[in-house]
PDB file of C-alpha atoms in Angstrom:
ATOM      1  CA  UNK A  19     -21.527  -0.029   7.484  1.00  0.00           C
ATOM      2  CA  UNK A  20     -24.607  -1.773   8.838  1.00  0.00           C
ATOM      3  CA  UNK A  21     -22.539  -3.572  11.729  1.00  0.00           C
ATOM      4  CA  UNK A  22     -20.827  -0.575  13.000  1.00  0.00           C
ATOM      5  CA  UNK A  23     -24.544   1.033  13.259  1.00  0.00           C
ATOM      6  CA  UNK A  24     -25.818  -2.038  15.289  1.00  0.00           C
ATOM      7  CA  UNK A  25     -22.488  -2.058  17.277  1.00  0.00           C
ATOM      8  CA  UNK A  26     -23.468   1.766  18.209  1.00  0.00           C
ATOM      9  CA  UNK A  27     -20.641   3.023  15.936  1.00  0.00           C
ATOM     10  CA  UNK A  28     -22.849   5.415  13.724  1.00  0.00           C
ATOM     11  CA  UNK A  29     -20.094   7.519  12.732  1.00  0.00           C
ATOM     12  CA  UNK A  30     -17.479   4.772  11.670  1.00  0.00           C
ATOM     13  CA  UNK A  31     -20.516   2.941   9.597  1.00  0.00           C
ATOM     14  CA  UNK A  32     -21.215   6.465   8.173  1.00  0.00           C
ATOM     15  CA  UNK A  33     -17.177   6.389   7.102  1.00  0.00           C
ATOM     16  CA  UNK A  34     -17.215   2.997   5.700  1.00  0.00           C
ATOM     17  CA  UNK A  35     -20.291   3.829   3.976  1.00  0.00           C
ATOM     18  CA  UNK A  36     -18.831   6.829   2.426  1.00  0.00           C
ATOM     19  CA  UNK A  37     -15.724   4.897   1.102  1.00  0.00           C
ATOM     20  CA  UNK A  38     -17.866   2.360  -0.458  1.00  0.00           C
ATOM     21  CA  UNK A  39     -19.591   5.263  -2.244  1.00  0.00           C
ATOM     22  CA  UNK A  40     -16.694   6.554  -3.361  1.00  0.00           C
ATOM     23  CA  UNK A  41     -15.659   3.335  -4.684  1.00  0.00           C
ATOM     24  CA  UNK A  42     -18.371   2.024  -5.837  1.00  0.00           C
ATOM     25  CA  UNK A  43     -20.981   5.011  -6.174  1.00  0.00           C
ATOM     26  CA  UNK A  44     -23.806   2.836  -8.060  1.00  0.00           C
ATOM     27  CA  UNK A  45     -23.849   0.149  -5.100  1.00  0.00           C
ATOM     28  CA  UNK A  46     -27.519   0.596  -4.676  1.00  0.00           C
ATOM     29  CA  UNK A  47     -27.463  -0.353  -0.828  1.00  0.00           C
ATOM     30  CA  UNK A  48     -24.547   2.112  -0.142  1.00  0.00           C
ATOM     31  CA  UNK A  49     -27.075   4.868  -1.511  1.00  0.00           C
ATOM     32  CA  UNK A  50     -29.428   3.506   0.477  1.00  0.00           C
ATOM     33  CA  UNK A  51     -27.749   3.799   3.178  1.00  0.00           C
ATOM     34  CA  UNK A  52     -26.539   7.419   2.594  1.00  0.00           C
ATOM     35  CA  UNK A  53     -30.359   8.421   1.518  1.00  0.00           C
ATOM     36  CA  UNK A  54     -31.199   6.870   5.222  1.00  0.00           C
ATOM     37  CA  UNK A  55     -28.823   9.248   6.789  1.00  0.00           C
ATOM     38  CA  UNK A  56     -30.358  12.070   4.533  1.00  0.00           C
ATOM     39  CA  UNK A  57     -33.754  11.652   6.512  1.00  0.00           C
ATOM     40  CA  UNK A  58     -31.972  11.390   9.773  1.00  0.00           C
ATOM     41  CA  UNK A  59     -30.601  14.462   9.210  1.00  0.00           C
ATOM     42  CA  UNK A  60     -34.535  16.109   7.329  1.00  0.00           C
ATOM     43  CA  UNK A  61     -32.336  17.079   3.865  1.00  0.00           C
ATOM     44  CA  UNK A  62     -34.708  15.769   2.121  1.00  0.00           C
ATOM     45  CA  UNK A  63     -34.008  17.879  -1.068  1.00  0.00           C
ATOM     46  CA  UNK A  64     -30.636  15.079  -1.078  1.00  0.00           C
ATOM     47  CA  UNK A  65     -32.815  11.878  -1.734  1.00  0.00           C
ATOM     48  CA  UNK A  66     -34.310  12.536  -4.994  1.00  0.00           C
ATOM     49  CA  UNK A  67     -30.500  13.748  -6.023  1.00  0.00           C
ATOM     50  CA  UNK A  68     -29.371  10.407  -4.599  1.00  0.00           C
ATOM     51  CA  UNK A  69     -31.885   8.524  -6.017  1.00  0.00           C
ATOM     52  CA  UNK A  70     -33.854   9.901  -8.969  1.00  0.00           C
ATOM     53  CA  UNK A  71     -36.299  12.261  -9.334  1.00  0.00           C
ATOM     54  CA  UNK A  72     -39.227   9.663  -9.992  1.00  0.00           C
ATOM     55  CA  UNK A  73     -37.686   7.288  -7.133  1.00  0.00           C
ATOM     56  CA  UNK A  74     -38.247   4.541  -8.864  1.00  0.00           C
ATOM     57  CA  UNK A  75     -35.713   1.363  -8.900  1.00  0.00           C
ATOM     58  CA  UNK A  76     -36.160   0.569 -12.584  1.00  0.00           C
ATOM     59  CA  UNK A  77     -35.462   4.462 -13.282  1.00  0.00           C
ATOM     60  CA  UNK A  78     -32.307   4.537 -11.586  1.00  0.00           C
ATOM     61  CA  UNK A  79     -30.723   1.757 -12.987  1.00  0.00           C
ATOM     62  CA  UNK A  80     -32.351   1.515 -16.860  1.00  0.00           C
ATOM     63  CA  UNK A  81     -30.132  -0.905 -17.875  1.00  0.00           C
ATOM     64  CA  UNK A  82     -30.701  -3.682 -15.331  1.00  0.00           C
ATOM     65  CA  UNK A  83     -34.529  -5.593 -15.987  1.00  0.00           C
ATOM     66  CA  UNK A  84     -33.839  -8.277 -13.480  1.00  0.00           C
ATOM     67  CA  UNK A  85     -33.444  -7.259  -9.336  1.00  0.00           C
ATOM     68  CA  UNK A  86     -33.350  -8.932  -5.914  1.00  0.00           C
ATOM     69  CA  UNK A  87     -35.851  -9.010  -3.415  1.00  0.00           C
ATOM     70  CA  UNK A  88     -33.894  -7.412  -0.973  1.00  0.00           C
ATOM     71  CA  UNK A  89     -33.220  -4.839  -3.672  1.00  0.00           C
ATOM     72  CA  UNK A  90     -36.783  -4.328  -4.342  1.00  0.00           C
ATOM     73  CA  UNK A  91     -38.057  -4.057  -0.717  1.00  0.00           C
ATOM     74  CA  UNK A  92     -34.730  -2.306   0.785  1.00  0.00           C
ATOM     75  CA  UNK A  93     -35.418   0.862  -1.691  1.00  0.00           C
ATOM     76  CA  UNK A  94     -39.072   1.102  -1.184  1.00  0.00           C
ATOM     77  CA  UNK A  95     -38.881   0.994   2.470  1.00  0.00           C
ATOM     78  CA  UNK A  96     -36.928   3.964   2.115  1.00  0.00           C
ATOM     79  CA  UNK A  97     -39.094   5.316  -0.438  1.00  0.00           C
ATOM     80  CA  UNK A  98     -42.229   4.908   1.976  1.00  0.00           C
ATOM     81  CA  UNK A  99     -39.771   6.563   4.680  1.00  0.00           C
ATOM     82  CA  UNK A 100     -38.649  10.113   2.574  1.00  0.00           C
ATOM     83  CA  UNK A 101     -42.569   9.780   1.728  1.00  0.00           C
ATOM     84  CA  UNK A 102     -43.908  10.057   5.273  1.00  0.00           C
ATOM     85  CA  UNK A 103     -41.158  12.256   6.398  1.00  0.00           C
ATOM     86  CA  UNK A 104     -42.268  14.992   3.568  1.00  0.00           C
ATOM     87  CA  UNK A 105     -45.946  14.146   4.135  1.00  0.00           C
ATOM     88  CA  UNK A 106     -46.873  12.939   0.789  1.00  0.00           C
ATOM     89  CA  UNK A 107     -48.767   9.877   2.700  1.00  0.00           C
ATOM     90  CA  UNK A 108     -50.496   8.866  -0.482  1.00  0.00           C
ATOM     91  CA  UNK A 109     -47.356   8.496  -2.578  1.00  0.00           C
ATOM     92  CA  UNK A 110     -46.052   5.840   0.609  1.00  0.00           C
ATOM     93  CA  UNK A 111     -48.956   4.222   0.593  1.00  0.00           C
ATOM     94  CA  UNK A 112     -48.906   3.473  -3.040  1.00  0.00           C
ATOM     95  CA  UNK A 113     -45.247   2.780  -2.375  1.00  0.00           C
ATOM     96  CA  UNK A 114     -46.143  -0.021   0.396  1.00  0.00           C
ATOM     97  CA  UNK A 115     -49.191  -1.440  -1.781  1.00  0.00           C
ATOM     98  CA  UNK A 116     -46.399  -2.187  -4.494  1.00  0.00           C
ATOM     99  CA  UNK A 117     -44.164  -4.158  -2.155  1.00  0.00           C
ATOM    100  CA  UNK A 118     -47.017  -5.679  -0.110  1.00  0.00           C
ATOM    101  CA  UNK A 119     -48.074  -7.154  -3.885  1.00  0.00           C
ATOM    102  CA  UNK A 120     -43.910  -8.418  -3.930  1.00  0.00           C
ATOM    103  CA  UNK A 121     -43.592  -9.668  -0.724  1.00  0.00           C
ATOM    104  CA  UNK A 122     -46.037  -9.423   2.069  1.00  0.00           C
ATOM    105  CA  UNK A 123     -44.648 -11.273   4.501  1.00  0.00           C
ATOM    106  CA  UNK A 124     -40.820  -9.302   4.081  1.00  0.00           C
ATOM    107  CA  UNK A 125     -39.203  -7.940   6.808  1.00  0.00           C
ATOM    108  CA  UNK A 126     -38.915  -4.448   4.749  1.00  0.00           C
ATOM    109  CA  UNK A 127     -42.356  -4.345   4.060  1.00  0.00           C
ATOM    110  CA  UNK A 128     -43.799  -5.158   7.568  1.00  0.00           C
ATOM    111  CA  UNK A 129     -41.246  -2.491   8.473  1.00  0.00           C
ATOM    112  CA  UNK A 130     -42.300  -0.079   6.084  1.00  0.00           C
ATOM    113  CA  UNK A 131     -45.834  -0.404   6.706  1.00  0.00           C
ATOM    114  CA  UNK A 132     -45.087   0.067  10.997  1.00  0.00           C
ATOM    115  CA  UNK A 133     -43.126   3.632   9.556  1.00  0.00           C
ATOM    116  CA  UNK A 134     -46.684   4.863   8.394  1.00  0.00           C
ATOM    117  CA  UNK A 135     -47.997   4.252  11.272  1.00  0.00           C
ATOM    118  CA  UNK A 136     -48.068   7.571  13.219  1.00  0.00           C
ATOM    119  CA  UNK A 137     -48.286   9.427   9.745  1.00  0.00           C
ATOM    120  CA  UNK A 138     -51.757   7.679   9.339  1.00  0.00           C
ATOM    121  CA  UNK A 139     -52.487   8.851  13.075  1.00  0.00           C
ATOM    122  CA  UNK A 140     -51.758  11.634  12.926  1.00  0.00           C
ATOM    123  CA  UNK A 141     -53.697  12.482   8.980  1.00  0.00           C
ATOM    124  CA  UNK A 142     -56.696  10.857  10.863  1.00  0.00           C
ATOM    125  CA  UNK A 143     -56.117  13.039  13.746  1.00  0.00           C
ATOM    126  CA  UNK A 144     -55.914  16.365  11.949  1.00  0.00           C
ATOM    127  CA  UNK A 145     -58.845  15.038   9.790  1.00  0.00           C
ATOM    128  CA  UNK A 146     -61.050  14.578  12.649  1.00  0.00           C
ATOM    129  CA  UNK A 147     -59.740  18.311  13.588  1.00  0.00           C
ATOM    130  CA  UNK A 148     -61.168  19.694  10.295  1.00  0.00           C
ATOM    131  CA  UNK A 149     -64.226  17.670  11.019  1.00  0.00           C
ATOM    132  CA  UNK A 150     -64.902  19.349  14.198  1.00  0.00           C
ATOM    133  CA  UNK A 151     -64.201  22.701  12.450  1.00  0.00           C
ATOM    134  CA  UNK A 152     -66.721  22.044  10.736  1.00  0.00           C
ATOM    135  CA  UNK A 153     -69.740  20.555  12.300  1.00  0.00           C
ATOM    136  CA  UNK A 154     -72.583  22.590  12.630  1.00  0.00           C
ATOM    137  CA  UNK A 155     -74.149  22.884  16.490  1.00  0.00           C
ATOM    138  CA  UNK A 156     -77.739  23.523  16.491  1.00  0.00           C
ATOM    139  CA  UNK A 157     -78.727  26.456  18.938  1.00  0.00           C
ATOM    140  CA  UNK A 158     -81.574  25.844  21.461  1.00  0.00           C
ATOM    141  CA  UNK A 159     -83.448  28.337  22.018  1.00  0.00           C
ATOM    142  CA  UNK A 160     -85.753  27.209  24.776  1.00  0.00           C
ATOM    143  CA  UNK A 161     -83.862  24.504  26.780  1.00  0.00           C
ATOM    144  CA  UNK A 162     -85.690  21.708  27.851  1.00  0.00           C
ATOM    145  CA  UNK A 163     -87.056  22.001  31.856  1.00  0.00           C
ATOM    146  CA  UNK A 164     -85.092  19.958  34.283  1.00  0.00           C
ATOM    147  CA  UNK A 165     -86.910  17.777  36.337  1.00  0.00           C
ATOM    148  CA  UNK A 166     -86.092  16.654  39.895  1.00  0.00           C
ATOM    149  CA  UNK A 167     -88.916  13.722  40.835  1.00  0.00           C
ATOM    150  CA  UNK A 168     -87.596  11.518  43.697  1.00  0.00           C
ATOM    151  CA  UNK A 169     -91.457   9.802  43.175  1.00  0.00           C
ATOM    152  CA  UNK A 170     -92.740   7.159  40.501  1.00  0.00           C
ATOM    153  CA  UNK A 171     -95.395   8.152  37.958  1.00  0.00           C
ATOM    154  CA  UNK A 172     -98.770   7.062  38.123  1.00  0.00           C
ATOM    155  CA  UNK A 173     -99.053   4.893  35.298  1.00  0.00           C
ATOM    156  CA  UNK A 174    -102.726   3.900  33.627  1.00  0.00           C
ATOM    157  CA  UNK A 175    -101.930   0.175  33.280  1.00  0.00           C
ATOM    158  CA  UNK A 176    -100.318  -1.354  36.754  1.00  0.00           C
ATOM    159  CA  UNK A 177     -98.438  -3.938  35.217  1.00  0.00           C
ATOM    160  CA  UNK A 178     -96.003  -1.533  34.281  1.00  0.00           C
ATOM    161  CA  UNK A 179     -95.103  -0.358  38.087  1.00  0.00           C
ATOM    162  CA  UNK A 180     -93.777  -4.080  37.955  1.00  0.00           C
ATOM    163  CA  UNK A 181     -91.134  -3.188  34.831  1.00  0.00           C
ATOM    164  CA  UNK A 182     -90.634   0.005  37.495  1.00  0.00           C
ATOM    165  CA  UNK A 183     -90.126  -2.272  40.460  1.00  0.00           C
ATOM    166  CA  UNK A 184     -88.180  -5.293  39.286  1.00  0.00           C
ATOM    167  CA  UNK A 185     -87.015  -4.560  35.308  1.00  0.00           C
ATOM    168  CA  UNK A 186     -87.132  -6.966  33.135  1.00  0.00           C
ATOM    169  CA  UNK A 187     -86.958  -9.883  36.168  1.00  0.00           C
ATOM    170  CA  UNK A 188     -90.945  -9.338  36.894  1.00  0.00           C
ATOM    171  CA  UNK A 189     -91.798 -12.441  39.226  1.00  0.00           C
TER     172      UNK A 189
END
């Protein structure tokens, strides 16, 4: 399935994929890989029926206690994924915190965590919206006068006309 995707062939991998489902339909990567085309395609009501309601590995397969790594990181990746796509940012991030514990230096979780990228951008974004919203701008009532001197002050002390003449580099 994967190599006809790579090769371009998205509609041959999504064949293969679906006669491996039908075959085997508790091959965890095969519903991966249809819960990936349920995102592609925003039915995101599908994924929890694919998956589990709680999406949660050890929920969907009770009788297993032992999984691979790849297991583990391939079905949270996609769990952070259906996350960000249905804006529930928190539940990803928890999602990403678990796997970062697992395996921080996986290529799923590196992944994962570039997938919440623009959903963090943009929650900041709209956050800094609502901020705006609500600041509170002072009215002036009397603005200050505007002054247009093209001369220097007279200054009591006339050291300081050398901090006006040369800065801080007085000879």
């Amino acid at each position: 399935c994967i190599a006809y995707q790579v090769r371009g062939k998205y509609e041959k991998g999504i064949e293969v994929n679906n006669w491996l489902m039908a075959e085997h339909p508790d091959y965890l990567f095969g519903k991966l890989n249809c819960a990936h085309d349920h995102i592609k395609n925003s039915e995101y009501d599908k994924v929890p029926q694919l998956l589990g309601e709680t999406l949660e590995l050890n929920a969907l397969y009770p009788e297993r206690e032992v999984f691979h790594l790849a297991e583990i990181t391939s079905f949270y990746r996609l769990v952070i994924r259906y996350y960000a796509a249905i804006d529930k940012l928190d539940l990803a991030e928890n999602r990403l915190s678990l796997i970062k514990t697992i395996a921080p230096e996986h290529h799923d979780t590196i992944e994962a965590e570039t997938m919440l990228h623009g959903p963090r951008l943009q929650k900041a974004f709209e956050r800094i919206k609502e901020e705006q919203k609500q600041r509170i701008i002072p009215k002036v009532r009397k603005p200050a006068p505007e002054y247009n001197l093209t001369e220097a002050p007279v200054f009591n002390h006339k050291e300081i006309n050398n901090l006006y003449d040369h800065g801080i580099r007085i000879p």
